[in-house]
Tab-separated table of C-alpha atoms in Angstrom:
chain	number	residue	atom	x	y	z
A	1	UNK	CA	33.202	-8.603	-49.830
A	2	UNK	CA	35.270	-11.089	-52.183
A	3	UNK	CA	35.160	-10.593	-55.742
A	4	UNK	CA	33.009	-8.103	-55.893
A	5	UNK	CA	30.179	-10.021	-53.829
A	6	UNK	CA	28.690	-9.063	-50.791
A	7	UNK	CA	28.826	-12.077	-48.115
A	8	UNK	CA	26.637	-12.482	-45.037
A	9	UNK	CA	26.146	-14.503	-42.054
A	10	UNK	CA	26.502	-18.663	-42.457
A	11	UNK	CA	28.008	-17.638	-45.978
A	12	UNK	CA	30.240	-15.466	-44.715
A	13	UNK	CA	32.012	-17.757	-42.522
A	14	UNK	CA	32.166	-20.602	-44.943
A	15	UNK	CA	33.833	-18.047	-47.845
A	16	UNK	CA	36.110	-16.990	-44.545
A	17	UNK	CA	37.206	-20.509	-43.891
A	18	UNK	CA	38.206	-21.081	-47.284
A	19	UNK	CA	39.976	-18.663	-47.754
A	20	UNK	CA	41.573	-18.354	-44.164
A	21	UNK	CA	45.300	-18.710	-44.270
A	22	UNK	CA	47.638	-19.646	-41.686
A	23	UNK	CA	48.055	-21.811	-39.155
A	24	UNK	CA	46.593	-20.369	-35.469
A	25	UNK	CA	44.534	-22.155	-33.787
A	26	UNK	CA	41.809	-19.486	-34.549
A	27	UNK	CA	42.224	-20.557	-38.213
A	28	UNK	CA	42.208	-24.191	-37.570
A	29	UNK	CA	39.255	-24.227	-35.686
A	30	UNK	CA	37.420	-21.898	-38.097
A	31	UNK	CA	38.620	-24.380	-40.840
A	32	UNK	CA	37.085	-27.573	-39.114
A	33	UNK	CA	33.908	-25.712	-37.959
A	34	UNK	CA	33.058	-23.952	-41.044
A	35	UNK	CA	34.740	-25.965	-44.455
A	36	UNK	CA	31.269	-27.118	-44.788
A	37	UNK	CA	28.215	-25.152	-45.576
A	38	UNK	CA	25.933	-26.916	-43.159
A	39	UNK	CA	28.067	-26.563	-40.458
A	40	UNK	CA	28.382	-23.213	-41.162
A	41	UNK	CA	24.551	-22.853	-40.982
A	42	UNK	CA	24.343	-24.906	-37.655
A	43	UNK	CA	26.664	-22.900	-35.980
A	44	UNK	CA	25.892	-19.462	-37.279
A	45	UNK	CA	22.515	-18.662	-35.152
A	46	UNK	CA	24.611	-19.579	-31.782
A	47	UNK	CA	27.434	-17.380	-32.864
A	48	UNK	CA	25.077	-14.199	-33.486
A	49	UNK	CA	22.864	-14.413	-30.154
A	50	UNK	CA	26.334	-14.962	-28.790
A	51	UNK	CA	27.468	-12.419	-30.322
A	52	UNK	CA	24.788	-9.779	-30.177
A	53	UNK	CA	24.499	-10.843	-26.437
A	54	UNK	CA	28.602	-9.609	-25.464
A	55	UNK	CA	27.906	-6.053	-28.264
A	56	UNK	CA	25.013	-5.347	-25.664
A	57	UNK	CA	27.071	-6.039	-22.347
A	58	UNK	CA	29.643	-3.832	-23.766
A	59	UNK	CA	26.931	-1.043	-24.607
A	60	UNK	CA	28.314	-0.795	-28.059
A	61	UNK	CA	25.833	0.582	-30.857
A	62	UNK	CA	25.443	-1.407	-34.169
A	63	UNK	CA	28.046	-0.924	-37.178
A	64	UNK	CA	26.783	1.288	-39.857
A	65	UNK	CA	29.200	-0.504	-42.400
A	66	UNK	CA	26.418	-1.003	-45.106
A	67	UNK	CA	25.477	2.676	-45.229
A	68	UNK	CA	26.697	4.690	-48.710
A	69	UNK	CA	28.804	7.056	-47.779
């Protein structure tokens, strides 16, 4: 959330990199990969699957972070 607006996915990361500060290599990298929206869109379905694959390795249940509370 940034300014009162809700960012997902491919969007998210974009907003992330330009906003990212510092100068990691984390950051770098995320600034390279992602400064550009279609980048951001190529890259995003790879880092889901990858990421969905290592949340169900672990055995850890989905985030519930959109719920009201």
């Amino acid at each position: 959330k940034y300014h009162g607006r809700l960012y997902q996915g491919a969007e998210a990361l974009y907003v992330m990199s330009r906003l990212g500060a510092g100068n990691s290599w984390a950051a770098r990298v995320s600034k390279l990969l992602f400064r550009y929206r279609f980048t951001a869109y190529l890259c995003y379905p790879f880092l889901r699957l990858t990421r969905n694959i290592l949340i169900r390795i672990k055995g850890v249940g989905p985030l519930k972070n959109l719920e009201e509370a």
